[in-house]
Coordinates of C-alpha atoms in Angstrom, one line a residue:
X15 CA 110.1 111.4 127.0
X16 CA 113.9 111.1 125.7
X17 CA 114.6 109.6 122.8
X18 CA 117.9 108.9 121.3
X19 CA 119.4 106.5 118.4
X20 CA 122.4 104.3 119.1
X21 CA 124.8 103.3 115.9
X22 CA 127.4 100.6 116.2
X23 CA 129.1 100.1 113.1
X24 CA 131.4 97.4 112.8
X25 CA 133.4 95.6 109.9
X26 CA 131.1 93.0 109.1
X27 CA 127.5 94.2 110.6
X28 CA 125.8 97.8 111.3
X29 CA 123.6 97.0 114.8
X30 CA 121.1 100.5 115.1
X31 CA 119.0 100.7 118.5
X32 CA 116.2 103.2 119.8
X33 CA 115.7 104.1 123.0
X34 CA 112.6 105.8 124.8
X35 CA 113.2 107.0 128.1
X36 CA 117.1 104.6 128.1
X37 CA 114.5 101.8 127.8
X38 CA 115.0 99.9 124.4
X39 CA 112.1 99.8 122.1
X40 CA 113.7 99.2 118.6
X41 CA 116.6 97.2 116.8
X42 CA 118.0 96.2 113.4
X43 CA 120.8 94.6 112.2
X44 CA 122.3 93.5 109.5
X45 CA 125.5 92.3 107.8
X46 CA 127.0 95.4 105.5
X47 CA 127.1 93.1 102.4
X48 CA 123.3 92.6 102.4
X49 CA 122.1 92.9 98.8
X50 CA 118.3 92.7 99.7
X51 CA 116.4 95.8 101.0
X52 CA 113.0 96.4 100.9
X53 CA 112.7 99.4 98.2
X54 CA 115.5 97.8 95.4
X55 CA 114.4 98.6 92.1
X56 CA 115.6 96.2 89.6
X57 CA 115.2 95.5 85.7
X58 CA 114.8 91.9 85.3
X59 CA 112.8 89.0 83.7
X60 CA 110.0 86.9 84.1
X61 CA 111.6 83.4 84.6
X62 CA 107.9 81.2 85.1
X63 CA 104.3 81.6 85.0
X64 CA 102.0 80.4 87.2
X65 CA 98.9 80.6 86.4
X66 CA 96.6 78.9 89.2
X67 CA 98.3 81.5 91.6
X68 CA 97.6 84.5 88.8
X69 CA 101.3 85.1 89.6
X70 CA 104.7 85.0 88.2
X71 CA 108.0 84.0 89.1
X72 CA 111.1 86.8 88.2
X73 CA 114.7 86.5 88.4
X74 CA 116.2 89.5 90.2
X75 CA 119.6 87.4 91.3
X76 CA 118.9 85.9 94.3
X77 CA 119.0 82.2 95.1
X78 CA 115.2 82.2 95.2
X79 CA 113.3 83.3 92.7
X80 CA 110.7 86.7 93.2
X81 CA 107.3 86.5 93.5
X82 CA 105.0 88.8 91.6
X83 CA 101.3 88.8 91.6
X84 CA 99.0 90.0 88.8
X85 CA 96.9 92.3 91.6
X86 CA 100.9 93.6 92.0
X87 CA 101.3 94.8 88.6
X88 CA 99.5 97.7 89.3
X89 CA 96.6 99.6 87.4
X90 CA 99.3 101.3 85.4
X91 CA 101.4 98.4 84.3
X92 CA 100.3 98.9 80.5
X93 CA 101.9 102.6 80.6
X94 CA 104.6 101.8 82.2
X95 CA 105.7 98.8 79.9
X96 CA 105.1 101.7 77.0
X97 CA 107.6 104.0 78.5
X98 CA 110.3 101.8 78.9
X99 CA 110.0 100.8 75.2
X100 CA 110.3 104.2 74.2
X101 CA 113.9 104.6 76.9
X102 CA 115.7 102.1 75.9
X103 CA 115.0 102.4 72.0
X104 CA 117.0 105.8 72.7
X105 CA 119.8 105.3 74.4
X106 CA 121.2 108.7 73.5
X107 CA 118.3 111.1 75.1
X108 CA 116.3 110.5 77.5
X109 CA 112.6 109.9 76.6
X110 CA 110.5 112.2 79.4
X111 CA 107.9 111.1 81.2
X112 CA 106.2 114.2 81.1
X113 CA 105.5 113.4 77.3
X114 CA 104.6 109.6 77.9
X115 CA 100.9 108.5 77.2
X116 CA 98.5 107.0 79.7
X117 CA 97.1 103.8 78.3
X118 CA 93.8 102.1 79.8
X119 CA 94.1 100.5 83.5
X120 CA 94.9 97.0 83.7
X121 CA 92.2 95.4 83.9
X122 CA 91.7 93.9 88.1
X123 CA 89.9 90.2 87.1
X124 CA 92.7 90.1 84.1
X125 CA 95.0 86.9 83.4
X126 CA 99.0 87.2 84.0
X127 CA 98.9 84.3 81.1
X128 CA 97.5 87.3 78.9
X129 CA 99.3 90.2 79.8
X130 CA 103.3 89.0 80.6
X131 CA 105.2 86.5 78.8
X132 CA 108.8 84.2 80.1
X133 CA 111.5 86.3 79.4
X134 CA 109.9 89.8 79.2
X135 CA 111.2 92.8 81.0
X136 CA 109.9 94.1 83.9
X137 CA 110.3 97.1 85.9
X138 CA 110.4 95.6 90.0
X139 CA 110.1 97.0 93.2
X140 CA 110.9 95.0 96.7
X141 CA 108.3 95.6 99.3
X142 CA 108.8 91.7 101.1
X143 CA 112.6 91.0 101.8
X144 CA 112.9 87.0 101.6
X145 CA 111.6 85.3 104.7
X146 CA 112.3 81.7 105.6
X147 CA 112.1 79.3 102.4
X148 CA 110.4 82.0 101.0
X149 CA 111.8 84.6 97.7
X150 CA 111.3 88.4 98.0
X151 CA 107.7 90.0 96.9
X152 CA 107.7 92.5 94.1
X153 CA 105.5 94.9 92.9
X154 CA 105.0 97.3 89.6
X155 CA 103.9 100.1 91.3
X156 CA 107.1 101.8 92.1
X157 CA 107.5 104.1 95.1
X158 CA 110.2 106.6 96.2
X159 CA 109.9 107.3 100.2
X160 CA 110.8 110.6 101.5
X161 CA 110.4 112.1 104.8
X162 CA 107.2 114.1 104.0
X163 CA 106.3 112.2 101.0
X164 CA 106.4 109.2 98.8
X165 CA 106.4 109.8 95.0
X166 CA 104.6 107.5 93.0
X167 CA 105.3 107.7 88.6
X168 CA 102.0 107.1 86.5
X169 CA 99.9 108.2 88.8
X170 CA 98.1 111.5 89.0
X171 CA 96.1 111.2 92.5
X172 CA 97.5 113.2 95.0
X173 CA 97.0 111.6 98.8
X174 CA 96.8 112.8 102.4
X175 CA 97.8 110.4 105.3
X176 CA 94.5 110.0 107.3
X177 CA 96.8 110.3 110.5
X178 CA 96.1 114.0 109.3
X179 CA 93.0 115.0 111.0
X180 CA 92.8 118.7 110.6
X181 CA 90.0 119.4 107.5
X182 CA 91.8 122.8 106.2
X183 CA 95.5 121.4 106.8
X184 CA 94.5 118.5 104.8
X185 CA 93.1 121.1 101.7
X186 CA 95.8 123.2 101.7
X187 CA 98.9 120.4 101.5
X188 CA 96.6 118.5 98.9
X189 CA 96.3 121.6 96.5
X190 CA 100.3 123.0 97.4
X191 CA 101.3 119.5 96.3
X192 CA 98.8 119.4 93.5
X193 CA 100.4 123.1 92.3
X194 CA 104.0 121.4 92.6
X195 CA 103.8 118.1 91.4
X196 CA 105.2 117.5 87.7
X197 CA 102.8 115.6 85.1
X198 CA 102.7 111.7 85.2
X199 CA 103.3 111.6 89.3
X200 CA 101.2 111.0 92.0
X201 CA 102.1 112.2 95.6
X202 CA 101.0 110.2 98.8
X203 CA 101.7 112.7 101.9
X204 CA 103.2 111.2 105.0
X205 CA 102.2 112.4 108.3
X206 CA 105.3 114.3 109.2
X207 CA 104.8 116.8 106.6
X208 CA 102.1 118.4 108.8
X209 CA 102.5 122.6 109.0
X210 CA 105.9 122.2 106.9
X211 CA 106.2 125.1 104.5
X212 CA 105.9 124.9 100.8
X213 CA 110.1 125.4 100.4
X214 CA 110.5 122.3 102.7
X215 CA 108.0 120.3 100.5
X216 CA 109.3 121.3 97.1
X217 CA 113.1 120.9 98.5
X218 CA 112.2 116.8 98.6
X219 CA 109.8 116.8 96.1
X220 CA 112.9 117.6 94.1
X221 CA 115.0 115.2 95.7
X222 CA 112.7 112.5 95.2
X223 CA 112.1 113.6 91.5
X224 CA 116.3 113.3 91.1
X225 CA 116.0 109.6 92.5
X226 CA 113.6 109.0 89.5
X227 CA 115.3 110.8 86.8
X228 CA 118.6 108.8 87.7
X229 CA 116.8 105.3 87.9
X230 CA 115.2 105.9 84.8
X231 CA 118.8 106.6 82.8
X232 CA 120.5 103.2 84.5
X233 CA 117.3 101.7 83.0
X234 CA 118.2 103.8 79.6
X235 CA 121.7 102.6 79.8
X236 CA 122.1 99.1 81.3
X237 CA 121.8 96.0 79.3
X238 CA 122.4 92.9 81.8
X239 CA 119.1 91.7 83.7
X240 CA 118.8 91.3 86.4
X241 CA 120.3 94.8 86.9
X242 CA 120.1 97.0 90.2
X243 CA 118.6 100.7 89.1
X244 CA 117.9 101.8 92.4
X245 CA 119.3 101.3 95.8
X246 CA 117.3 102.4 98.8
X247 CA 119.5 104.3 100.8
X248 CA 121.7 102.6 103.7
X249 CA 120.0 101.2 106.4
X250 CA 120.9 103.7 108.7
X251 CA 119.1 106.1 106.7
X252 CA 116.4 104.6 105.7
X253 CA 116.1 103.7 109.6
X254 CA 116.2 107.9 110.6
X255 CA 113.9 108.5 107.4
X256 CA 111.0 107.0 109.3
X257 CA 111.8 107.0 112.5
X258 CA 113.0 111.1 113.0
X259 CA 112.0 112.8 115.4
X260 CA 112.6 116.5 116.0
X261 CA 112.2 115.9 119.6
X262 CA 115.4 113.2 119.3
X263 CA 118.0 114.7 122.2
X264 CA 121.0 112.5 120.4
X265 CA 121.9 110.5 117.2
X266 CA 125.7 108.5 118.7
X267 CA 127.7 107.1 116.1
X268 CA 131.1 105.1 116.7
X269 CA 132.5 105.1 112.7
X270 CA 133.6 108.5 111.0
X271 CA 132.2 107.7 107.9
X272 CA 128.7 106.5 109.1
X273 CA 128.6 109.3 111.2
X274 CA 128.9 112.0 107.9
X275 CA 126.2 110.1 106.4
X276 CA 124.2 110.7 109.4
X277 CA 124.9 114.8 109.8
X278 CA 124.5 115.1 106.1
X279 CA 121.1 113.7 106.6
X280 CA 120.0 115.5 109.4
X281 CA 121.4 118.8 108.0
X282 CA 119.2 118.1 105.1
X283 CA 115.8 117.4 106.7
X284 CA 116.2 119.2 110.2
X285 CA 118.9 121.7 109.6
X286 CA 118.2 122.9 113.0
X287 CA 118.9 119.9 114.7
X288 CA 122.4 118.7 113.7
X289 CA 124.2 119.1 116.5
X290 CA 122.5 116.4 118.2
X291 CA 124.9 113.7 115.7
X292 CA 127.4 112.8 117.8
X293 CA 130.6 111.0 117.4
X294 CA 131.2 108.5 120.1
X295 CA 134.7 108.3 120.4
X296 CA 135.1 106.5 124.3
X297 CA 136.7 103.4 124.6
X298 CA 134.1 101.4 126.2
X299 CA 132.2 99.8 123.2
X300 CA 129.3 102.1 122.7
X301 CA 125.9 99.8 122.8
X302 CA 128.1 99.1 126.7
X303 CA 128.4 102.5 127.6
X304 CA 124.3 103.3 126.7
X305 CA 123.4 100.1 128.2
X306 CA 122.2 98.3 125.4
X307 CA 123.9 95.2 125.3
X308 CA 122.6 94.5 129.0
X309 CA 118.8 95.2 127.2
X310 CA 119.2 92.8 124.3
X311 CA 120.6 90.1 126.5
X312 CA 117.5 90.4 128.6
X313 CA 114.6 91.0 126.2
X314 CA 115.5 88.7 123.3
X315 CA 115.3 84.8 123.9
X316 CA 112.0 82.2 124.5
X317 CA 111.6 83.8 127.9
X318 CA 111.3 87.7 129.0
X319 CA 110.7 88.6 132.7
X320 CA 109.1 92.1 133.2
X321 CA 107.1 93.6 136.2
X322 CA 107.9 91.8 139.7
X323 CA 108.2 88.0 138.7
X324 CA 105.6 87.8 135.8
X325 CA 107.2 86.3 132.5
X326 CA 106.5 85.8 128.5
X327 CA 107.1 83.1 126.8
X328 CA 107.5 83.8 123.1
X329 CA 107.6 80.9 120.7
X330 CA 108.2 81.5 116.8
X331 CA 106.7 79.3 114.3
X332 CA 106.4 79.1 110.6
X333 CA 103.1 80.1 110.3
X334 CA 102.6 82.4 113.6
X335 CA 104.3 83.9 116.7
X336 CA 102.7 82.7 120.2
X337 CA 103.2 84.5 123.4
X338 CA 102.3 82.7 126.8
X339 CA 101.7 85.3 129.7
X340 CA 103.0 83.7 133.4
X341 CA 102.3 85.3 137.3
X342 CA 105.9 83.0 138.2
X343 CA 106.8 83.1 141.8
X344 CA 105.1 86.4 141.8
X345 CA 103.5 87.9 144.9
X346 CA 99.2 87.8 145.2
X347 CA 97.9 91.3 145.1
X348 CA 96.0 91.8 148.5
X349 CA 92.5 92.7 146.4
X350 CA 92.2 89.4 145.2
X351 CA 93.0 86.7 142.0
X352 CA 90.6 88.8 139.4
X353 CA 92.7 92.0 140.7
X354 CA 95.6 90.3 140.2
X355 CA 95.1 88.8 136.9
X356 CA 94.4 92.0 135.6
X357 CA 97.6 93.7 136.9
X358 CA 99.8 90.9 135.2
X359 CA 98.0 91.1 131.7
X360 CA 98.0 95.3 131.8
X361 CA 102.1 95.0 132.3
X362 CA 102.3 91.8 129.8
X363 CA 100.1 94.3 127.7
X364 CA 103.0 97.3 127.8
X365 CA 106.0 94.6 127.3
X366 CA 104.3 93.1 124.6
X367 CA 104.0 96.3 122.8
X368 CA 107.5 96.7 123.2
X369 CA 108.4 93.6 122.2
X370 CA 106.6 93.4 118.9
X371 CA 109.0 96.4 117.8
X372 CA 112.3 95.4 119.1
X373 CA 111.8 92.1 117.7
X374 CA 110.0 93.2 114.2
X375 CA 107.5 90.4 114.3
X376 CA 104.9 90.3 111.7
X377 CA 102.3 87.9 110.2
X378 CA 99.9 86.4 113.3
X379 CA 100.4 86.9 117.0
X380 CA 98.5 84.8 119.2
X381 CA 98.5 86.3 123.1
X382 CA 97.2 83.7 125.5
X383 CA 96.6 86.1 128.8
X384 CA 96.0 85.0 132.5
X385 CA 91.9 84.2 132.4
X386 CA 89.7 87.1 133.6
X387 CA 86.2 87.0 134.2
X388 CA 85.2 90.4 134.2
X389 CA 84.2 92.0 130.9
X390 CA 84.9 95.2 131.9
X391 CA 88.7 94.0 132.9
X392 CA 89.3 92.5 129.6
X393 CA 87.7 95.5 127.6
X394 CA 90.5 97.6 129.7
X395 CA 93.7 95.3 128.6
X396 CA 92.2 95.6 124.7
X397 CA 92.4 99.4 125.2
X398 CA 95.6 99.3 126.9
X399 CA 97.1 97.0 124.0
X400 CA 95.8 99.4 121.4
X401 CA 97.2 102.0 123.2
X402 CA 99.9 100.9 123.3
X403 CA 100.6 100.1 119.9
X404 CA 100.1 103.7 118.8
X405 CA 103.8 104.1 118.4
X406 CA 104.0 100.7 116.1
X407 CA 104.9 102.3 112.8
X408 CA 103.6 99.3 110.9
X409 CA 100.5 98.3 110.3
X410 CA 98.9 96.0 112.5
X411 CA 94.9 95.1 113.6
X412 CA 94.1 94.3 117.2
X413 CA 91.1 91.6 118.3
X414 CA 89.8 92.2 121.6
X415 CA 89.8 88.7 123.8
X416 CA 88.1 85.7 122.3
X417 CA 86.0 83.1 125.1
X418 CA 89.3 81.4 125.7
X419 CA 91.1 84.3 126.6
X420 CA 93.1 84.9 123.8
X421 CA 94.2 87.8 121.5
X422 CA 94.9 87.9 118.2
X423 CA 97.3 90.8 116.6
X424 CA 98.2 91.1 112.6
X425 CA 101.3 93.2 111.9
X426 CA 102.6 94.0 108.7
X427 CA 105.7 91.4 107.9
X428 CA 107.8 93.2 105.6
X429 CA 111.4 91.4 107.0
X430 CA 112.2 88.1 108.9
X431 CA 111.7 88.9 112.8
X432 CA 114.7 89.8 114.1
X433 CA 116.1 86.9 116.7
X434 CA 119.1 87.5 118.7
X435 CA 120.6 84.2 119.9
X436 CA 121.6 85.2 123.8
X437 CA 123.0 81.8 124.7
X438 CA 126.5 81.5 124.1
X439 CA 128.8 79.0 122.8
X440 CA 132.1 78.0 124.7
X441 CA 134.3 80.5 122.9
X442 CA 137.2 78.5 124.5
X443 CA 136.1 74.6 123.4
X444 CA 134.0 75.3 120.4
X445 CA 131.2 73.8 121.7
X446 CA 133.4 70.0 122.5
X447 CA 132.9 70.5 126.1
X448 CA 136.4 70.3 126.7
X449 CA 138.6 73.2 127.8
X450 CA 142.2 74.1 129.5
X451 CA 141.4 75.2 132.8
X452 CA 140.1 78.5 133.3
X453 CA 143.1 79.8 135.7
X454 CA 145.5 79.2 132.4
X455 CA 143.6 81.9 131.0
X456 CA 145.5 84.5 131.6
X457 CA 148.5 83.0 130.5
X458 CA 147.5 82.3 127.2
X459 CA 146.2 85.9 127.0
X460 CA 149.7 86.9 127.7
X461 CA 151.1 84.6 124.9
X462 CA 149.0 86.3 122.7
X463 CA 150.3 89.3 123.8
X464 CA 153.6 88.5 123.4
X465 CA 152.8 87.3 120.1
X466 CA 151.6 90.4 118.5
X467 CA 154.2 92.3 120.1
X468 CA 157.4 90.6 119.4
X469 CA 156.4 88.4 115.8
X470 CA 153.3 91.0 114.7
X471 CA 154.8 94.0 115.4
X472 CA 151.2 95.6 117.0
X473 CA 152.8 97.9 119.6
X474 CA 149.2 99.8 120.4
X475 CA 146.1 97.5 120.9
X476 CA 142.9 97.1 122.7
X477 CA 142.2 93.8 124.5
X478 CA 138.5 93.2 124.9
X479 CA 137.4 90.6 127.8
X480 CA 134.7 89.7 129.9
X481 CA 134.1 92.5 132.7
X482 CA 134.3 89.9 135.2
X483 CA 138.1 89.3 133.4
X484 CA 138.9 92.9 133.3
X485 CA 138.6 93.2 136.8
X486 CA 140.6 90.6 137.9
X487 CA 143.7 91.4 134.9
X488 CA 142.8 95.2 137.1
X489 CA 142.8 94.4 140.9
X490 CA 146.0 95.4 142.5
X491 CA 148.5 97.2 143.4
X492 CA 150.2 96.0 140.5
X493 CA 148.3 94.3 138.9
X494 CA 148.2 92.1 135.4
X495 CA 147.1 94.4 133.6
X496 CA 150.4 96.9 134.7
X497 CA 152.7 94.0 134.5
X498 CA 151.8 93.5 131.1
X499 CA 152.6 97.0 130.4
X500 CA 155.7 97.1 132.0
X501 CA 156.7 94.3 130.0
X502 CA 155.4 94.8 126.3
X503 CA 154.8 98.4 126.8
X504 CA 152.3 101.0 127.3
X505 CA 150.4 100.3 124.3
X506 CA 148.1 97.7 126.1
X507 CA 144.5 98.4 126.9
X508 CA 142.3 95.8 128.4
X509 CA 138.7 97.0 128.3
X510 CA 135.6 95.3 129.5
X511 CA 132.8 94.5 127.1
X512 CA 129.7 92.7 128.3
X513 CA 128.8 91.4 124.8
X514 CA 131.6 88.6 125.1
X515 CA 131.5 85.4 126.9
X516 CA 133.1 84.8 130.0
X517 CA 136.9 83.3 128.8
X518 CA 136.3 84.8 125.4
X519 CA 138.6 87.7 124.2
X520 CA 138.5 90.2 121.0
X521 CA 142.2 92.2 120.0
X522 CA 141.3 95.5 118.1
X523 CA 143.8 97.9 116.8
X524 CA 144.4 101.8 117.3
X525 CA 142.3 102.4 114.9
X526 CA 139.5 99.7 115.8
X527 CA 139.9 96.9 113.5
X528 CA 139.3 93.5 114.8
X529 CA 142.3 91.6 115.0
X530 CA 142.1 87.3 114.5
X531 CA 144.4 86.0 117.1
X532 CA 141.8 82.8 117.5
X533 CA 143.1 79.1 117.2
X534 CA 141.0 76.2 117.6
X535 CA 144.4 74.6 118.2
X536 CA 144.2 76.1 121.5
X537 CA 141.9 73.8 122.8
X538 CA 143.6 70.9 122.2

């Protein structure tokens, strides 16, 4: 199987897409100014008690208040409420934790009324960004996430992933990490870290011990709460951190800068592999040239055909995700209704899978599949979903059928799903339904043209249209395109992207920054 990640960075929004064999399994994005990422660390203060909920309400700067459970405090909350006492008394040196004192555990059937106050200082970690009407979820127990580990302060247990089958392989990384480890920390072990060497595991364990030693001293030295400590790293990152692979055969990135954060990454954790960071440099936007746009028109959006004619429907709601599985127009198998019934809900099984990734959906799924009467058919699609799923990162719990046919999957929610709107608004009447008639088009690309040319002074551009567009400014002799060059010079590039509408149009500069030569006006 090939596997290769896809970057597009652009001003406003970093899009990142994985695909398995060219076939598009995973994507995030996000706008570049997002403040919320799950990981944040933040100093801030309890704003409201709620205490028929055994919860709390803290202000970390967001329009919605956090919410923070007493269970979320964590066992250790008393210590750690010590310790940073004891920091920011000092705010010359540095209090260690090495020298900090355990206190008792919190006490599990305990009372937030008696144990946090309005207005006190906490410590926070985000592990829910905000979904819906919702505010982010915190917790006390704070967490640093490596690639073979996750470092945990005031807490002493050292952990082996159970994905870690092998008895001796398990003893030997729980006693090297044990031999390691500083006082005060506990260690979780991530699967990945399976036959690495004991250099590879100290190199992060050091890393990871740096992130702590310089959140702690923002915590030391800042005095406005809410106040960011820690940032998890950017997105991309974070993205590769859990989602490497050494059998990856290419990492493409469009933007110079992303791309160094990239190679320094890989050259950190996989030496070995850095040459598979590339900078795409081609004209032809880069989620075109991998065919990616193509697969996020076709797989986001209420419906999603797969497998000769069959279809899903996918409806989101507040409270759950339900997915309706359809035959369509497609043709009977030859070995009967049961037999075809079965081969529909095996492929809805595989795109389903698939789905649930590239879209990040979490909370309840509820799968109504084509009846089948056999057991021994609908045993065979549960173990063909859970197969399936083996490659879901997050955590999730699979029901086999119920009497009525239907499934029920729970996968860990830790963002809002991601929903790509594929239907496109008029880019040329802003959705009045009125619009100049479309063989003008070209002339008023021209004008624009002519505009940044003569009044802007833009000698070297890009001009991004509609394929369908670029072929017809193309055809010829001499064609539109060449007139256009003979007459404001050869500085001109059309270039088809299939991401854009069909009379819509995009002016980047030489150095690929988008250029807003949009009126409304136009319409009129």
């Amino acid at each position: 199987m090939t596997s290769e990640v896809i970057i597009d960075v652009h001003p406003k929004e970093i899009s990142i897409a994985l695909l398995e064999d060219k076939s598009l399994v995973e994507y995030q994005s996000e706008t570049r100014s997002a403040s919320f990422s799950v990981g944040n660390i933040y100093m801030a203060k309890v704003k409201k008690l709620m205490p028929g909920l055994n919860a709390c309400f803290v202000d970390v700067g967001f329009e919605r208040d956090a919410f923070l459970h007493y269970l979320d405090l964590g066992s250790q909350f008393s210590s750690y409420e010590k310790y940073l006492k004891q920091v920011q008394s000092d705010k010359k040196k540095l209090y260690p934790i090495s020298k900090a004192s355990r206190l008792p555990d919190l006490k599990k059937d305990g009372s937030v009324q008696t144990t946090l106050k309005v207005g006190q200082e906490v410590m926070v970690q985000i592990v829910k960004e905000p979904i819906s009407t919702k505010g982010p979820r915190l917790t006390c127990e704070l967490s640093f996430a490596g690639r073979y580990m996750v470092l945990i302060p005031f807490n002493d247990k050292v952990s082996v992933s159970s994905k870690i089958k092998k008895g001796e392989e398990r003893t030997r990384l729980k006693q090297l990490i044990q031999s390691i480890k500083p006082k005060n920390f506990g260690v979780i072990v991530r699967t990945s870290a399976e036959g690495k060497r004991v250099a590879e595991l100290d190199k992060e364990l050091k890393a990871l011990l740096k992130r702590w030693d310089d959140t702690i001293t923002k915590v030391q030295k800042s005095t406005t709460r809410p106040q960011v400590v820690y940032e998890e790293t950017g997105r991309v990152v974070a993205l590769l951190r859990d989602l490497f692979n050494p059998t990856y055969d290419g990492i493409y990135v469009n933007d110079e800068e992303v791309f160094n954060q990239v190679k320094d990454y890989v050259k950190l954790i996989a030496p070995e592999k850095v040459d598979i960071v590339k900078r795409y440099t081609g004209q032809v936007p880069i989620f075109d040239n991998f065919n990616v746009t193509k697969q996020i028109k076709s797989a986001f959006g209420k419906t999603v055909n797969y497998k000769r004619g069959a279809y899903l429907i996918i409806e989101h709601t507040e409270a759950l995700h339900v997915v309706d599985v359809n035959s369509g127009n497609r043709t009977r198998s030859e070995n009967g209704q049961e037999a075809n019934a079965l081969e529909v809900n095996l492929g809805a099984a595989d795109e389903l899978a698939r789905q649930l990734r590239l879209r990040d959906m979490g909370g309840i799924i509820v799968v109504d599949f084509i009846d089948m009467n056999l057991a021994e058919d609908r045993q065979m699609l549960y173990e063909r979903m859970c197969k399936n799923m083996q490659k879901d990162r997050a955590r999730h719990n699979i029901l086999p059928l119920s009497k009525f046919g239907l499934m029920q999957i729970t996968r860990q929610r830790v963002r809002p799903a991601m929903d790509v709107n594929v239907e496109e608004t008029c880019p040329t009447c802003f959705g009045k339904g009125k619009i100049k008639s479309s063989i003008l088009f070209t002339d008023q690309l021209e004008s624009k043209i002519d505009r940044m040319v003569n009044k802007i002074g833009i000698k070297k551009f890009n001009l991004h249209v509609h394929p369908y567009v670029a072929a017809y400014i193309n055809q010829g002799l001499i064609s539109i395109k060449r007139k256009w060059q003979m007459k404001y010079g050869l500085g001109l590039n059309v270039i088809p992207s299939q991401k854009l509408a069909f009379l819509q149009y995009e002016f980047y500069d030489k150095k690929g920054n988008f250029i807003d030569m949009k009126e409304e006006i136009e319409t009129k």
